[in-house]
Coordinates of N, CA, C and O in Angstrom, one line a residue:
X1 N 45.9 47.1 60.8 CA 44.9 47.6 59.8 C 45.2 47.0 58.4 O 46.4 47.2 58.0
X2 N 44.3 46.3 57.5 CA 44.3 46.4 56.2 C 43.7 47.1 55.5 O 42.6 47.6 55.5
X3 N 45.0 46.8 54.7 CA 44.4 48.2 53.0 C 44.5 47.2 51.9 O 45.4 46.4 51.9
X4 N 43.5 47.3 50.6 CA 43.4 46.3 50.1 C 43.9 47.6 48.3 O 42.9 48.2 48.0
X5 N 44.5 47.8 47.8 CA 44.6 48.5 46.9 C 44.6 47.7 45.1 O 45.5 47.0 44.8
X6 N 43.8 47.9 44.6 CA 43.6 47.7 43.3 C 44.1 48.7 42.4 O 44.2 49.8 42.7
X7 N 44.4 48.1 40.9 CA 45.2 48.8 40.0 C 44.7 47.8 39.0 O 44.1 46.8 39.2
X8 N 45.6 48.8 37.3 CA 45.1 47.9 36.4 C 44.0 48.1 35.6 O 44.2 47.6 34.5
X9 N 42.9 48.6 35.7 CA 41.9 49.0 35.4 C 41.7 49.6 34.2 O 42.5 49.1 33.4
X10 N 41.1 50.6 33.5 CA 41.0 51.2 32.2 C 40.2 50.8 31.2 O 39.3 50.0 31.3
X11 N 40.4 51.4 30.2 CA 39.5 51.7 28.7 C 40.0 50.3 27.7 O 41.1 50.4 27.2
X12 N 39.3 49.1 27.4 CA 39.5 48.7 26.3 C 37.9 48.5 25.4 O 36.7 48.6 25.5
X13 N 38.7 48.1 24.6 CA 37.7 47.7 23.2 C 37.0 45.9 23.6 O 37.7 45.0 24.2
X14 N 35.5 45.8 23.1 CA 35.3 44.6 23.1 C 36.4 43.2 22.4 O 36.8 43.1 21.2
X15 N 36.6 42.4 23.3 CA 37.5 41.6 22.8 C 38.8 41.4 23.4 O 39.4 40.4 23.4
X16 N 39.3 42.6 24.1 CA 40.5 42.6 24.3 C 40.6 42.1 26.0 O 39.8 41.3 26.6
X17 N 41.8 42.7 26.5 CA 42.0 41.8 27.7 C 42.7 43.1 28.6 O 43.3 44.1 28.1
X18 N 42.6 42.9 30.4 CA 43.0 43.9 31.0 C 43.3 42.8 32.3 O 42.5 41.9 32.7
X19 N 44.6 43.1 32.9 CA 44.7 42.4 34.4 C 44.7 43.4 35.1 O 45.1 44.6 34.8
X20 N 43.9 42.7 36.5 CA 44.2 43.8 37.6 C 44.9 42.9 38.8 O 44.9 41.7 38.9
X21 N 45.3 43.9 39.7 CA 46.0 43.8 40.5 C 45.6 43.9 42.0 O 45.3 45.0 42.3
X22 N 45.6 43.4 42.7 CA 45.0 43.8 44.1 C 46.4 43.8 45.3 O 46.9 42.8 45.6
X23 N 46.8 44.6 45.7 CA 47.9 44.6 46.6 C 47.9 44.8 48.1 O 47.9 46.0 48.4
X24 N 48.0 43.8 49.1 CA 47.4 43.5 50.0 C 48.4 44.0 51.5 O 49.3 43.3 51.8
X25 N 48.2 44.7 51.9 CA 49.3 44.9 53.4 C 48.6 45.1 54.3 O 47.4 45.4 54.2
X26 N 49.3 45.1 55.7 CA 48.4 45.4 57.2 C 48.6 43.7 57.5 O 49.4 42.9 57.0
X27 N 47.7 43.5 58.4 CA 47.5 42.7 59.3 C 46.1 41.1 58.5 O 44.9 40.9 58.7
X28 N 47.1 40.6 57.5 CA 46.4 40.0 56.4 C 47.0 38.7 56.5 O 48.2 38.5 56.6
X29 N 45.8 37.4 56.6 CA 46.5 36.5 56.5 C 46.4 35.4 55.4 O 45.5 35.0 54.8
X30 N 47.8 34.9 55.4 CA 47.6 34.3 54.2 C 46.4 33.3 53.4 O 46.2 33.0 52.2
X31 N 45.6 33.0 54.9 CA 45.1 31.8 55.1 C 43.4 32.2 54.2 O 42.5 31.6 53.6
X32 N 43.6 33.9 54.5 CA 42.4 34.5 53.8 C 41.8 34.1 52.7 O 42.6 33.8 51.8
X33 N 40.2 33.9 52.2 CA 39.6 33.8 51.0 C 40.1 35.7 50.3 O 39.7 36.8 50.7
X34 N 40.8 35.5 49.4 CA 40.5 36.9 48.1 C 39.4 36.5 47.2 O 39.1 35.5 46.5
X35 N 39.2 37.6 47.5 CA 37.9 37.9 46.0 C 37.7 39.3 44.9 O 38.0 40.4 45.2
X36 N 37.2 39.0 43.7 CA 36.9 40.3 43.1 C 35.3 40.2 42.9 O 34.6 39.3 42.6
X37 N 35.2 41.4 43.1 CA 33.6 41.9 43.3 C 33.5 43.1 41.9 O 34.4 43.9 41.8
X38 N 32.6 43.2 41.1 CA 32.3 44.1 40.7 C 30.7 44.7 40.5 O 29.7 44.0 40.9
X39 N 30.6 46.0 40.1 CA 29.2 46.4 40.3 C 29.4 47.8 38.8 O 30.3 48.6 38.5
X40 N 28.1 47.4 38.3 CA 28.0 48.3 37.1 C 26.7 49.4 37.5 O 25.8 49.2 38.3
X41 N 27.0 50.6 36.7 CA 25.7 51.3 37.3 C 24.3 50.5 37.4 O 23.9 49.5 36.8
X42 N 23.6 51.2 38.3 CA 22.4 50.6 38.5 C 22.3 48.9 38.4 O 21.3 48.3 37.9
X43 N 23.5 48.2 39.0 CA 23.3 46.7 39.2 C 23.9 46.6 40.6 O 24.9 47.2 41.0
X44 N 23.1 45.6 41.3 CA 24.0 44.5 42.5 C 25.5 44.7 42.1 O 25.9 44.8 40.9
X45 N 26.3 44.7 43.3 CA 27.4 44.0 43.8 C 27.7 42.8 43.4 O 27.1 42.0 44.1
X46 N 28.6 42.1 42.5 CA 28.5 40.6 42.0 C 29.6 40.4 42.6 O 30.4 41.3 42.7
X47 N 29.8 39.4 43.0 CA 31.4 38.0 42.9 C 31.8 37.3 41.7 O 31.1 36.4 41.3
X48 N 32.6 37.6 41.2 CA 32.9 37.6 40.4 C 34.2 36.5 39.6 O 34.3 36.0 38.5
X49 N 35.2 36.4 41.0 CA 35.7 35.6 41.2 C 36.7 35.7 42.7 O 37.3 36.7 43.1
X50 N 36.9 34.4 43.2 CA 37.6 34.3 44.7 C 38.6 32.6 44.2 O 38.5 31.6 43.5
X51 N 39.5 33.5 45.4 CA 40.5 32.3 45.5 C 40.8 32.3 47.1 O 41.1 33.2 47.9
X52 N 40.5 30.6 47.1 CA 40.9 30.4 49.1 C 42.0 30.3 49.2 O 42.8 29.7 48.5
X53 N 42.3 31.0 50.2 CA 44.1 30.9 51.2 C 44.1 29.6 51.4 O 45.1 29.1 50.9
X54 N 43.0 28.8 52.2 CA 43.6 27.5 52.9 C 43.3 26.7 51.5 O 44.5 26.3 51.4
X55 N 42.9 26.4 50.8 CA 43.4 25.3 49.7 C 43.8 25.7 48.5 O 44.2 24.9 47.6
X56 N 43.7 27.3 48.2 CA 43.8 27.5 46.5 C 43.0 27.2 46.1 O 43.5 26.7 45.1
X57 N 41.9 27.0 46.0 CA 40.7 26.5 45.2 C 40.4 27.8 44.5 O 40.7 28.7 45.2
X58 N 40.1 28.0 43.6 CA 39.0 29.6 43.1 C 37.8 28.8 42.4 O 37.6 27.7 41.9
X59 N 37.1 29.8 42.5 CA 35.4 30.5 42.0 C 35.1 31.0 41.1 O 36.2 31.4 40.6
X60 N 34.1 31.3 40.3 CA 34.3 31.7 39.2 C 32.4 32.1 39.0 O 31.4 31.3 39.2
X61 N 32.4 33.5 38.6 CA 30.8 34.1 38.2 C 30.2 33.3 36.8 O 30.9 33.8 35.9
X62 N 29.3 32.5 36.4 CA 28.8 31.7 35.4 C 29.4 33.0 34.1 O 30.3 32.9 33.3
X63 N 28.4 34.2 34.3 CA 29.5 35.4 33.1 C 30.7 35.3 32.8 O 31.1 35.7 31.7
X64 N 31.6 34.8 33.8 CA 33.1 35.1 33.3 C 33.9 33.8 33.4 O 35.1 33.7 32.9
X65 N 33.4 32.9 34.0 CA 33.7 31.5 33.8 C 34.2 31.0 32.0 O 33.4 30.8 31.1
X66 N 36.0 31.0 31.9 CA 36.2 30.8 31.0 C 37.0 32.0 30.3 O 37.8 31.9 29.4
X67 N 36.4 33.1 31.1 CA 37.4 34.0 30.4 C 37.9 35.1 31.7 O 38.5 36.2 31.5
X68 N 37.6 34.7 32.7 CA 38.6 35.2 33.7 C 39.7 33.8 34.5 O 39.5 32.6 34.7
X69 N 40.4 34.3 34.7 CA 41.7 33.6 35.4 C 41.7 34.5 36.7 O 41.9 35.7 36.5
X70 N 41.4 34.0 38.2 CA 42.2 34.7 39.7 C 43.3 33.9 39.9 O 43.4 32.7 39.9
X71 N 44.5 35.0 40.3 CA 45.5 34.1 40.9 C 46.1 34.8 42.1 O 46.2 36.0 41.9
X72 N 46.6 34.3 43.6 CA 47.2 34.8 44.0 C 48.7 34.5 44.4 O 49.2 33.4 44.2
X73 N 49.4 35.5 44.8 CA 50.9 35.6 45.1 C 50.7 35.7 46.6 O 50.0 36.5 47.2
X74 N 51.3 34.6 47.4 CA 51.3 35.4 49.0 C 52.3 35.9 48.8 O 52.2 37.2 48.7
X75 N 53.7 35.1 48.6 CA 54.9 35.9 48.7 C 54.8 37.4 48.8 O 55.3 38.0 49.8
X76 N 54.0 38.0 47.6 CA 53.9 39.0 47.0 C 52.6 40.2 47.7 O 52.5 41.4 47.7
X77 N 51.7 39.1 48.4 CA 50.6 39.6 49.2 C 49.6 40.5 48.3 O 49.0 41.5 48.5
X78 N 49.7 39.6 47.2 CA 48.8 40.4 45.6 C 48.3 39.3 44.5 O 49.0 38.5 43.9
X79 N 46.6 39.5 44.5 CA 45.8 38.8 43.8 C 45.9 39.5 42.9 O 46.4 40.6 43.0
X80 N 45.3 38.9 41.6 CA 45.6 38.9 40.0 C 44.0 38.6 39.4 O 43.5 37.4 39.5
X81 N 43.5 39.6 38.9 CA 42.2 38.7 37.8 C 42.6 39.2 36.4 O 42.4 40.3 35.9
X82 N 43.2 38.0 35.6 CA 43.2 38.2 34.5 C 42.0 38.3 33.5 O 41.4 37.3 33.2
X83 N 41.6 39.4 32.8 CA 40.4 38.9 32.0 C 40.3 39.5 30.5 O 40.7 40.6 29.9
X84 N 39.7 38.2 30.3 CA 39.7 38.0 28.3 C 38.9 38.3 27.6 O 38.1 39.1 28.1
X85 N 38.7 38.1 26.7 CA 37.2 38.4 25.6 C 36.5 39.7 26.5 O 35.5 39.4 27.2
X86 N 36.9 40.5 26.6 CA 36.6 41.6 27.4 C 35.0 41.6 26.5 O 35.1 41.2 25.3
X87 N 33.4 42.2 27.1 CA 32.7 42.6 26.7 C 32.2 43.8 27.6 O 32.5 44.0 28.8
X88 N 31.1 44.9 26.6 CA 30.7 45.8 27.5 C 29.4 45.3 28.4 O 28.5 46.0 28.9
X89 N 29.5 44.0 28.5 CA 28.7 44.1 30.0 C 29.9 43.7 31.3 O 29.7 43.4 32.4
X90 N 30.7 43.7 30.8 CA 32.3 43.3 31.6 C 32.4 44.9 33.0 O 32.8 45.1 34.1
X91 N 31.7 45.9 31.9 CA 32.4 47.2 32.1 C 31.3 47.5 34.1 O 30.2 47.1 34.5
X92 N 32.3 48.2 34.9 CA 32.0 48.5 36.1 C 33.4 48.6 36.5 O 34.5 48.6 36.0
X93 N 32.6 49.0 38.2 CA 33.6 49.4 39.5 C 34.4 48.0 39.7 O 33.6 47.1 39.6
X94 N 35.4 47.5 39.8 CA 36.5 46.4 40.4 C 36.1 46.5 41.3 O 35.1 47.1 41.3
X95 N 36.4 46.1 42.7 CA 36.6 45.5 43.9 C 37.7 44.5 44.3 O 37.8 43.5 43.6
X96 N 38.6 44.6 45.3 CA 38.9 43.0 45.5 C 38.7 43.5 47.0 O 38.6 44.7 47.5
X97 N 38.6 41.9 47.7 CA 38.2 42.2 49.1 C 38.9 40.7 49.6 O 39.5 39.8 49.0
X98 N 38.7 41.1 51.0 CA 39.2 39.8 51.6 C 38.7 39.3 53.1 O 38.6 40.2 54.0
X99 N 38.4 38.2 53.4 CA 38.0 37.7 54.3 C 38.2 36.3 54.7 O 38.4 35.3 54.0
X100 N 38.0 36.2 56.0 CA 38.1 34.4 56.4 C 37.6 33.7 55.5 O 38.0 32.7 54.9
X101 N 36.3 34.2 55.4 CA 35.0 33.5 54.4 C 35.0 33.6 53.4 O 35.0 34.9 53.2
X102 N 34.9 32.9 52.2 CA 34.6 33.9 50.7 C 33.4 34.2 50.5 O 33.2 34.9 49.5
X103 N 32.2 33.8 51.3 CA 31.4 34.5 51.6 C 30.7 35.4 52.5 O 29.5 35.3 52.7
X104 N 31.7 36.3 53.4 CA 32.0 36.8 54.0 C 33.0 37.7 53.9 O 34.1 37.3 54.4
X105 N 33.1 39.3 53.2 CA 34.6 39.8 53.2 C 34.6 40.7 54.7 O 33.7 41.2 55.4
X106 N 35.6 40.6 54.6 CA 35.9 41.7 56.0 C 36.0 42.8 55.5 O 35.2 43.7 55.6
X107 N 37.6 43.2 54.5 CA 37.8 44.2 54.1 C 38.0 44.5 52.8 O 38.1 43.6 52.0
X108 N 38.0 45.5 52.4 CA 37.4 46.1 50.9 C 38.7 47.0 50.2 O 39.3 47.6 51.1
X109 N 39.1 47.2 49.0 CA 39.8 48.2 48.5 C 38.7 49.2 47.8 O 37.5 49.0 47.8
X110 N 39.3 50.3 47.1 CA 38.5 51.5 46.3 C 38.2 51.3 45.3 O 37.7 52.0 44.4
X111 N 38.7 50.0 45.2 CA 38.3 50.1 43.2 C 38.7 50.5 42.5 O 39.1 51.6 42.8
X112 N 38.8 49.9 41.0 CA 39.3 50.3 39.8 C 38.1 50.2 38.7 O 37.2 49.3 38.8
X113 N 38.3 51.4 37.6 CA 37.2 51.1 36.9 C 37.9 50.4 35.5 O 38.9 50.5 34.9
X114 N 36.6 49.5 35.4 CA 36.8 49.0 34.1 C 36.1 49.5 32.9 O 35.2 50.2 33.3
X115 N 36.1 49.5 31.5 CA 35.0 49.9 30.8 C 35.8 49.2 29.6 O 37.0 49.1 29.2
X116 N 34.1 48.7 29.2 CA 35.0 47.8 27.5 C 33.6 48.6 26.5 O 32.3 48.3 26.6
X117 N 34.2 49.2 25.9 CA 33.8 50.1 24.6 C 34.2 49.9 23.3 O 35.4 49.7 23.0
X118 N 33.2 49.9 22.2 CA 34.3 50.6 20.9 C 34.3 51.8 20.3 O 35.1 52.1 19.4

């Protein structure tokens, strides 16, 4: 079984910056696409950004292109979305997920919320 757990999340101000955390155990392979998905009230489910197991390559949503960074740790079995110039259209539910496919997740964590206010 995997469990996909996110952390990290919270209250900042426009401008500022917040990492989260995704920490990954169960029956997970390294070779997996991670991804972060987020969703704001009353909007779609977005991708947001993914990083592939089999090459390392990452993705990036045209919105945050530039001011997010994904990274993952296998060692560690924990992806990383750094993000910057925080704005309040930034603000929603987190997600990270994971799957063979990056367009395709298998499995899902609970999320963390974000919110960028002043």
């Amino acid at each position: 079984q995997v469990r996909l757990v996110e952390s990290g999340g919270g209250s900042v101000q426009p401008g500022g910056s917040l990492k989260l955390a995704c920490a990954a155990s169960g029956d997970i392979l390294s070779s997996n696409c991670m991804s972060w998905f987020r969703q704001a009230p009353g909007k779609e489910r977005e991708q947001v950004a993914f990083v592939s197991g089999r090459s390392g390559g990452t993705g990036y949503a045209d919105s945050v292109k530039d001011r997010f960074t994904v990274a993952r740790d296998n060692a560690k079995n924990t992806i990383y979305l750094q993000m910057n110039s925080l704005t309040p259209e930034d603000t929603g539910m987190y997600y990270c997920a994971s799957g063979l496919d990056c367009l395709d997740m298998d499995y899902w964590g609970q999320g963390t919320q974000v919110t960028v206010s002043s």
